[in-house]
Short mmCIF file of C-alpha atoms and ligand atoms in Angstrom, two decimals:
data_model
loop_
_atom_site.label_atom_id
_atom_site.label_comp_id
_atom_site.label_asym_id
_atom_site.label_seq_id
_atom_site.Cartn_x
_atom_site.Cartn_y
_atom_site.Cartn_z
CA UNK F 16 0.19 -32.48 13.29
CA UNK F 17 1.94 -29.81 11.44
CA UNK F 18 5.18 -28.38 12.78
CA UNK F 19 4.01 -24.44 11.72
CA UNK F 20 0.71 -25.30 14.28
CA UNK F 21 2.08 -27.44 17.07
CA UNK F 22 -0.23 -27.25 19.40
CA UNK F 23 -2.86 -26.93 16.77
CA UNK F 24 -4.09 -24.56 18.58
CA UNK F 25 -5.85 -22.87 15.25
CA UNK F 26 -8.40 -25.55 13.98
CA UNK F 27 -10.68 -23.92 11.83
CA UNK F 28 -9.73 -20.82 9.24
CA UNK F 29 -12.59 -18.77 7.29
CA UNK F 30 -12.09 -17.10 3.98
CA UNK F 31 -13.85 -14.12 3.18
CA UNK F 32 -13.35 -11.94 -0.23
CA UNK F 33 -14.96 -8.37 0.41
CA UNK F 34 -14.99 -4.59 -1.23
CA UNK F 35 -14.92 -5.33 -5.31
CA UNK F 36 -13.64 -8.22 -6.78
CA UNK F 37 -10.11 -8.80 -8.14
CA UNK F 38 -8.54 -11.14 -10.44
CA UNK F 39 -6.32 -13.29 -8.67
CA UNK F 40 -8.61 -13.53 -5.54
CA UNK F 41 -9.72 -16.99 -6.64
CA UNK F 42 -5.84 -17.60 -6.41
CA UNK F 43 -5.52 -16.26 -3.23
CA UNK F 44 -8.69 -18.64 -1.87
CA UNK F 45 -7.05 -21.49 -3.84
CA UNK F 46 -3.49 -20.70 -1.32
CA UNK F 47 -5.22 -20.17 1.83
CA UNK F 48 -7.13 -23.60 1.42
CA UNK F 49 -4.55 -25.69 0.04
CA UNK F 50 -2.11 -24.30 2.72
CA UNK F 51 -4.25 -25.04 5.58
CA UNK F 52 -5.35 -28.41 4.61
CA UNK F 53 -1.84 -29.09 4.38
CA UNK F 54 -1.70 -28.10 7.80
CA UNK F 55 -4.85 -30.37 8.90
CA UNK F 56 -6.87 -27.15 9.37
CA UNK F 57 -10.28 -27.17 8.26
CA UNK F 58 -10.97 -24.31 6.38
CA UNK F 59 -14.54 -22.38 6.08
CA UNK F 60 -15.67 -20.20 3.10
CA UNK F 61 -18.11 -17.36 3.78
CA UNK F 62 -19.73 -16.44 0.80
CA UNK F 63 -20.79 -12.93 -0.37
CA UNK F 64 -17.97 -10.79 1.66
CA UNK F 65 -19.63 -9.46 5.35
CA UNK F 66 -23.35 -9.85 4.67
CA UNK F 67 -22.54 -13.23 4.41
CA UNK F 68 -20.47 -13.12 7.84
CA UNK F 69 -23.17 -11.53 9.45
CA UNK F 70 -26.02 -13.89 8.34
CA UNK F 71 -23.77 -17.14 8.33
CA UNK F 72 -23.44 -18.33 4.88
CA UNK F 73 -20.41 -20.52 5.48
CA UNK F 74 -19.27 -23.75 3.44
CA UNK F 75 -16.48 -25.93 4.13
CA UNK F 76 -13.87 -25.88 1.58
CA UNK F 77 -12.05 -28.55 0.33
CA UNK F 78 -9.32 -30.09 -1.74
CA UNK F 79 -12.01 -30.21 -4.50
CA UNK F 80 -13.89 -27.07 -3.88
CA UNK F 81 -10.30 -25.98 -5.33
CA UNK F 82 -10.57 -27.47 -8.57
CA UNK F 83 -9.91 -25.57 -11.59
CA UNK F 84 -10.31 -21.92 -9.71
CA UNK F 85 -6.89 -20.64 -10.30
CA UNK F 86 -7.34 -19.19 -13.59
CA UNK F 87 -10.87 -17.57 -13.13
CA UNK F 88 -11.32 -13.75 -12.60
CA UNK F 89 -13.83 -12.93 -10.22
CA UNK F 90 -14.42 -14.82 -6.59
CA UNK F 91 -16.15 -18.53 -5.94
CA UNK F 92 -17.19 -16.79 -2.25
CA UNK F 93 -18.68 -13.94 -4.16
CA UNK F 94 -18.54 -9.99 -2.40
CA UNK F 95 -20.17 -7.16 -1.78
CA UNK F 96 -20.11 -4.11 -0.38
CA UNK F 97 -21.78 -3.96 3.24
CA UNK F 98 -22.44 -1.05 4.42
CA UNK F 99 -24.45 -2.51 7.63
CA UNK F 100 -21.21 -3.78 8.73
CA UNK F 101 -20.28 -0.50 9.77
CA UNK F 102 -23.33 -1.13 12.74
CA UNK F 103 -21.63 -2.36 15.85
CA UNK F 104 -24.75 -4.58 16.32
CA UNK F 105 -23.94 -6.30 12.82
CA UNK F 106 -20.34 -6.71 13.75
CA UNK F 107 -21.47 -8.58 17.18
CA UNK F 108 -23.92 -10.78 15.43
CA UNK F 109 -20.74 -11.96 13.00
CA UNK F 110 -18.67 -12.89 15.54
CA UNK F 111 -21.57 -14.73 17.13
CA UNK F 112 -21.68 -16.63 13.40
CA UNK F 113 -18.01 -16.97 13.25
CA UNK F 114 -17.89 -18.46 16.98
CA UNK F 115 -21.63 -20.61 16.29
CA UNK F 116 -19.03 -22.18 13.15
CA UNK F 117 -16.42 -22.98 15.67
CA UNK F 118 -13.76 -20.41 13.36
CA UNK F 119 -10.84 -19.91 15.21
CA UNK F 120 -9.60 -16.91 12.36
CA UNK F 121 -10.39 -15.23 9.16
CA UNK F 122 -8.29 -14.43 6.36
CA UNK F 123 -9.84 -11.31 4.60
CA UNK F 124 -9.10 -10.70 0.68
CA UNK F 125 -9.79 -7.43 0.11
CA UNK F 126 -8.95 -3.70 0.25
CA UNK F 127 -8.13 -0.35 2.66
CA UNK F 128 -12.02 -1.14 3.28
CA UNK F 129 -12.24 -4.70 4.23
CA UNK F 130 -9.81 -4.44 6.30
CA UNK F 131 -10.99 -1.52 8.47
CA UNK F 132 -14.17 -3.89 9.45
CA UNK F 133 -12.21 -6.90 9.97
CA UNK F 134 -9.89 -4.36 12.66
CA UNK F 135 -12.88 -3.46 14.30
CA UNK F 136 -14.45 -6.62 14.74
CA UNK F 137 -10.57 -7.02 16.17
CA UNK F 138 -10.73 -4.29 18.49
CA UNK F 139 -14.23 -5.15 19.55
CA UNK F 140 -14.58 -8.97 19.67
CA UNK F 141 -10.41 -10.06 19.76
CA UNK F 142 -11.46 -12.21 16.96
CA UNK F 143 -8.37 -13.02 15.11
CA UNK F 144 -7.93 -12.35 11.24
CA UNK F 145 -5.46 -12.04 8.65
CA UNK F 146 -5.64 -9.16 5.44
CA UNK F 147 -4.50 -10.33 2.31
CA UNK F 148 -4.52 -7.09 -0.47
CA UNK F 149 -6.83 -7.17 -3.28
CA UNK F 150 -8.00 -4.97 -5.37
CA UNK F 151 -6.94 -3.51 -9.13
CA UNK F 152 -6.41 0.17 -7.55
CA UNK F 153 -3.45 -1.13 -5.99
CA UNK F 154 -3.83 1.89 -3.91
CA UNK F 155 -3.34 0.30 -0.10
CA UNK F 156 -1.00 1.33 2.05
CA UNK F 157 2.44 -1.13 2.78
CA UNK F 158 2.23 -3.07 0.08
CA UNK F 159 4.01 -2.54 -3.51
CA UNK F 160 1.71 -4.51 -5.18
CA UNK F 161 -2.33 -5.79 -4.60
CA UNK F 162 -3.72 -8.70 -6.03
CA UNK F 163 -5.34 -7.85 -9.53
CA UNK F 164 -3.48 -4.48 -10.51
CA UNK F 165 -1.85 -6.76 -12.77
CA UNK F 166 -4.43 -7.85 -14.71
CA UNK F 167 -6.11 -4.98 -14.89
CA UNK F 168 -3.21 -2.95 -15.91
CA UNK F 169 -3.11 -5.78 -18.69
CA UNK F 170 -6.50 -5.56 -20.00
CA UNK F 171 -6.55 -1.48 -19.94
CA UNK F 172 -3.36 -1.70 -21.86
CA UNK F 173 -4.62 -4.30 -24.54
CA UNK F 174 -7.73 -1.84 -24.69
CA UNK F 175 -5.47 1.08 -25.50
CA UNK F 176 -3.37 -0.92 -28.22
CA UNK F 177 -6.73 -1.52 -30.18
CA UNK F 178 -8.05 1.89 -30.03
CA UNK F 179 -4.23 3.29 -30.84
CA UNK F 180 -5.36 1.06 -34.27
CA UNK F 181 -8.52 2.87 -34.69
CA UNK F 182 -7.19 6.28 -33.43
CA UNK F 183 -4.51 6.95 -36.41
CA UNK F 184 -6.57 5.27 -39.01
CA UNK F 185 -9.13 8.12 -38.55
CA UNK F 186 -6.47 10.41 -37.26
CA UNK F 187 -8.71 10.29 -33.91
CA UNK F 188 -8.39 11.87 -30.76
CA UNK F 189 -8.93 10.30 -27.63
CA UNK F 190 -9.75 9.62 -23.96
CA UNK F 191 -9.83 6.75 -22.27
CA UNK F 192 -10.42 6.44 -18.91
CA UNK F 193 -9.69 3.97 -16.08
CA UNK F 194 -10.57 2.63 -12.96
CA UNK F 195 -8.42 3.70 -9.98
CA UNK F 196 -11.04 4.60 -7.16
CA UNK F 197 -9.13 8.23 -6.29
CA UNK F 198 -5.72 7.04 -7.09
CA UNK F 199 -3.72 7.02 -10.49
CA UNK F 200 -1.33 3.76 -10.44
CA UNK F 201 -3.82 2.14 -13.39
CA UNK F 202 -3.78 5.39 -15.39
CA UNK F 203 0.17 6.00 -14.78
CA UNK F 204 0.96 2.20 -15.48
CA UNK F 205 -1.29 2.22 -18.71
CA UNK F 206 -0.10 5.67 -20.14
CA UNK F 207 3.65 4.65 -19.89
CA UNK F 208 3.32 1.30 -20.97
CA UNK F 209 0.44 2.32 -24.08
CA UNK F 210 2.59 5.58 -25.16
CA UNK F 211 -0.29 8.20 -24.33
CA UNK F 212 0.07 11.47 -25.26
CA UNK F 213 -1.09 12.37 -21.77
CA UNK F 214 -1.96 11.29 -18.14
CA UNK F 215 -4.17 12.56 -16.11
CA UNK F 216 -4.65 11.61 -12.74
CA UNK F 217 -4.97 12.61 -8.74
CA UNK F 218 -1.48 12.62 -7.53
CA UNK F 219 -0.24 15.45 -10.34
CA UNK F 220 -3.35 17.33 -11.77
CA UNK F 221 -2.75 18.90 -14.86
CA UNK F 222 -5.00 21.97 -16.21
CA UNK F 223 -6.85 21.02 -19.25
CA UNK F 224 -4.95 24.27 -20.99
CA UNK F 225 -2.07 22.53 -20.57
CA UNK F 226 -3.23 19.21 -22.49
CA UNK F 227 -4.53 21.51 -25.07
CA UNK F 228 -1.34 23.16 -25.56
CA UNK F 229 0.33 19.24 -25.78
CA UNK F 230 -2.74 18.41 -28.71
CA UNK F 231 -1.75 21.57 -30.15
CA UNK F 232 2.48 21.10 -30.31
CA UNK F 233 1.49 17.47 -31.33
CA UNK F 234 -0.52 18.58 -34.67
CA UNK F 235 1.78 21.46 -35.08
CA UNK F 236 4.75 18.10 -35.46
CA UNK F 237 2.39 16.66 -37.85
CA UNK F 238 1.03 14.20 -35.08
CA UNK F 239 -2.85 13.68 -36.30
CA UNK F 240 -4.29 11.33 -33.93
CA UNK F 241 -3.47 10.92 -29.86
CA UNK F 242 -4.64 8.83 -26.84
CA UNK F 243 -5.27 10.54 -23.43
CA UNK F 244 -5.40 8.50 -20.63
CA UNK F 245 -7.37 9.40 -17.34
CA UNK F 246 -7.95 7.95 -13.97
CA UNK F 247 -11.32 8.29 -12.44
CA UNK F 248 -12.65 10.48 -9.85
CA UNK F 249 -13.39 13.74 -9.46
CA UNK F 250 -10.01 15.58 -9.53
CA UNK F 251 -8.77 15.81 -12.80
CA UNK F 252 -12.42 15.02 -14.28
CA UNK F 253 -14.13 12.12 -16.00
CA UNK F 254 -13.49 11.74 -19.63
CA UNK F 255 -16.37 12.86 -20.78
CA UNK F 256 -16.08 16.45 -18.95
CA UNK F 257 -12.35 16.66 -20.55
CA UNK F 258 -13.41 15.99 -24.01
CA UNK F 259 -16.23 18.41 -23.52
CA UNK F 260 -13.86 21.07 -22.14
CA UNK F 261 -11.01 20.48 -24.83
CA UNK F 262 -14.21 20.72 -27.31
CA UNK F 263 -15.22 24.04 -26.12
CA UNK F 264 -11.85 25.57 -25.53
CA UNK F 265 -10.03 24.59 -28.75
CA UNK F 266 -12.30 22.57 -30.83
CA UNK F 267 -10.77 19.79 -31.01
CA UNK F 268 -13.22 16.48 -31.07
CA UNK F 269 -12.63 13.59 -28.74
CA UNK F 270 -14.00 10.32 -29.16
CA UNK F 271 -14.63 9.19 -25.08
CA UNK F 272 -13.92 5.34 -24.46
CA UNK F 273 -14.78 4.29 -20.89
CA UNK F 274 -12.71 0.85 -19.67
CA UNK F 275 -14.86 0.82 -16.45
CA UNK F 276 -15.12 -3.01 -15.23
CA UNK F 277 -14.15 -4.76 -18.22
CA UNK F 278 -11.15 -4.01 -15.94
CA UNK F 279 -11.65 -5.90 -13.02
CA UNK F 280 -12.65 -9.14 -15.01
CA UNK F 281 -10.60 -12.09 -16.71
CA UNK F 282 -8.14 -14.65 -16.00
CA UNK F 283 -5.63 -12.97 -13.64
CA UNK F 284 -2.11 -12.73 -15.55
CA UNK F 285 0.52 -14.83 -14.03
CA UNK F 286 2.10 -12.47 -11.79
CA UNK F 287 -1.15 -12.29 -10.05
CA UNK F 288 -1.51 -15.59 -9.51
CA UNK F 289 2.03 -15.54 -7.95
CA UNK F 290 1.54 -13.17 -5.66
CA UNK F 291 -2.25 -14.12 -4.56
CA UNK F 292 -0.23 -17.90 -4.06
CA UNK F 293 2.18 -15.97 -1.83
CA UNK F 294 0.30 -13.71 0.26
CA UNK F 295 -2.42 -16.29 0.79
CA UNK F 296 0.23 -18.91 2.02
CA UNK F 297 2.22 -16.38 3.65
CA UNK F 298 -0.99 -15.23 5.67
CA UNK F 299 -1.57 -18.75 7.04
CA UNK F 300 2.12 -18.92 8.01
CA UNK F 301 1.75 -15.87 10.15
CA UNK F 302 -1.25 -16.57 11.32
CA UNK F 303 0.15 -20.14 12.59
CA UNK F 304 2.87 -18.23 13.98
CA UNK F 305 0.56 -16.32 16.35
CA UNK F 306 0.36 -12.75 13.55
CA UNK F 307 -3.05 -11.34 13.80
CA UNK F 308 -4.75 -7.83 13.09
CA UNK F 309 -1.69 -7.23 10.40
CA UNK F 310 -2.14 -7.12 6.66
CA UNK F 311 0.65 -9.67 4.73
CA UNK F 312 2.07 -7.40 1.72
CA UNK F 313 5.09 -7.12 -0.62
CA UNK F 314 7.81 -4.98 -0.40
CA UNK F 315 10.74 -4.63 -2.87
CA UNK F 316 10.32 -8.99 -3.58
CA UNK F 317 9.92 -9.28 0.25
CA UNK F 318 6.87 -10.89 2.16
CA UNK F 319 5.83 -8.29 4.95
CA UNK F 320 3.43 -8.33 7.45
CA UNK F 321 2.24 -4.84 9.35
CA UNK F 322 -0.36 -3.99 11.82
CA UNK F 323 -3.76 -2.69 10.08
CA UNK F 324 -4.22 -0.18 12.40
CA UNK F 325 -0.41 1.04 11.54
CA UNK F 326 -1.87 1.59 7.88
CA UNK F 327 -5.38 2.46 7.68
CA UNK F 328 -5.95 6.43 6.46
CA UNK F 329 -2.34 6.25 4.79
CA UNK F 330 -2.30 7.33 1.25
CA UNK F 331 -0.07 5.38 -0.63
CA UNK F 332 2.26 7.16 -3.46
CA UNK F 333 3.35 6.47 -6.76
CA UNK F 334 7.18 6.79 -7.18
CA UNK F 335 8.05 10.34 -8.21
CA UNK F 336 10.40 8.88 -10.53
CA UNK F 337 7.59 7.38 -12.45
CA UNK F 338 5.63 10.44 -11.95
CA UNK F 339 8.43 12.19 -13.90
CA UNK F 340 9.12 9.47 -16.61
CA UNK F 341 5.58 9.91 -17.21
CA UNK F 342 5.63 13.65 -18.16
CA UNK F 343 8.99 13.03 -19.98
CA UNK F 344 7.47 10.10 -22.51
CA UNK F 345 4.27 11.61 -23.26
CA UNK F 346 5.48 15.14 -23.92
O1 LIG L 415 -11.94 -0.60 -5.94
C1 LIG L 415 -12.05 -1.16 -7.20
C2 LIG L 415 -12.95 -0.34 -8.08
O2 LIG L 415 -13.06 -1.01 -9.31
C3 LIG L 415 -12.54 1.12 -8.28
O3 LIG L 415 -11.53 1.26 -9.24
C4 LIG L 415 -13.84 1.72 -8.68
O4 LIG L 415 -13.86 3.11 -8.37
C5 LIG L 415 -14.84 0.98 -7.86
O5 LIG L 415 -14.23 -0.25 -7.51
C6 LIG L 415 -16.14 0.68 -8.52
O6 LIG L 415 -16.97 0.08 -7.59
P1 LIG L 415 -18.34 -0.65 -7.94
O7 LIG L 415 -18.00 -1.93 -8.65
O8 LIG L 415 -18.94 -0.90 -6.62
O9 LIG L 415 -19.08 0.26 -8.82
#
């Protein structure tokens, strides 16, 4: 008996992944598993996020079902986006499946999203459950860093480094634009670390004049060819609307080059298999230690824990200092 789960009172942990995929979630499965077997707690996967809760499509996971998963993007349990979930009806008729399975808890990998159905299901049913962050926006509240920001940072930036190759051999500009739901920590990471001439995204729109009158200093310097990097969503606008309204307003052409979920794919860089290994071992450790309803997290190279409903509806900002260094290095 393990000395975390004395009176081993938790026999039986589930493992959902919900909301879009992220590498390093197969990581994060991998640490919950391993972590419980270690404690002699069986451990039950529910494949394809809460439809698959709802409708009982659990396996048992085991030392095996672990094999060779760490370094592959996407999620064995497969996910989805469930909108039924939102029914109270659905939510009863998961815990029904959850208690039918003899689960004790659930650890859900996921985001802002799959965590606000696993707090109601909470708040409804008592059912106990764990949130693990994932997801490449790395846009939830109370934790510095999600599982697959990472990588996706990564494979936006290796995208930019190859068209920055293209771009001044035809003395190009242009606009690349990435994933980030309606936040900009993908588009600020990328732009600093890939040199773009600018960045737009939600947190600090900038008028399209403005990016025009950067183009236009640039060339006057004898700059010819520049990479503009912007986040998704509505506010500042998708690439395609920029290049069309730098087209129109000062003729300049833009070639448009959109990342879109060639970012959330690919073997999860290192760091994200660290800290999916963390926060999924860290989560079984709280929950052993009676935690539940909280989210496990990283602050400042510190494991947290905090109550979901303490961070649901927070918006989570980037740093004004990077903010800042951002406008300084592109200008
Ligand atoms: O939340 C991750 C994310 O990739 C966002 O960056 C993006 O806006 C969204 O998911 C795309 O969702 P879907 O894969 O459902 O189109």
């Amino acid at each position: 008996m393990s000395a975390l789960n004395p009176k081993n009172k938790i026999k039986n942990i589930a493992i959902i992944t919900s909301g879009g995929d992220a590498p390093g979630m197969n990581a994060a499965i991998r640490a919950v598993t391993r972590v419980s077997l270690y404690h002699e707690i069986k451990v039950t996967g529910v494949i394809g996020g809460y439809s698959g809760l709802i409708t009982g499509q659990f396996i048992n996971l085991d030392m095996s079902s672990m094999a060779n998963i760490l370094k592959h993007g996407g999620t064995i349990l497969k996910t989805g986006r469930c909108a039924e979930f939102m029914q109270a009806a659905a939510r009863k008729q998961a815990f029904e499946q959850l208690v039918r399975a003899g689960v004790d808890a659930f650890v859900c990998i996921g985001g802002d999203g799959s965590f606000t159905g696993a707090h109601t299901l909470f708040t409804e049913h008592g059912f106990s459950y764990i949130g693990v962050p994932a997801t490449i926006d790395n846009d939830i509240f109370g934790t510095d860093y999600s599982i697959g920001f990472d990588t996706a940072v990564n494979v936006a930036l290796d995208a930019i480094d190859r068209i920055r190759d293209t771009a001044s051999s035809h003395d190009r500009l242009f606009i690349v634009e990435v994933m980030g739901h309606d936040s900009g920590f993908i588009a600020v990471d990328v732009g600093v670390a890939g040199g773009a001439e600018e960045i737009f995204f939600p947190e600090n729109p900038i008028a399209v004049e403005q990016a025009i009158e950067h183009i236009k200093r640039s060339v006057a310097r004898g700059k010819k060819s520049s990479i503009l990097v912007t986040a998704e969503g509505k506010k500042p606008g998708r690439a395609y609307d920029l290049a069309e309204a730098i087209r129109k307003r000062a003729g300049f052409e833009a070639r448009v080059c959109v990342l879109g979920h060639v970012q959330r794919g690919g073997s999860p860089t290192a760091r994200d298999r660290i800290l999916a290994s963390r926060l999924g071992a860290y989560a079984i450790e709280k929950l052993l230690q009676g935690e539940s309803d909280v989210m496990v997290g990283i602050q400042g190279e510190k494991l947290v824990t905090h109550k979901v409903g303490s961070i649901l509806g927070k918006k989570k900002q980037i740093p004004n200092e990077l903010i800042k260094l951002a406008q300084i290095l592109s200008a």
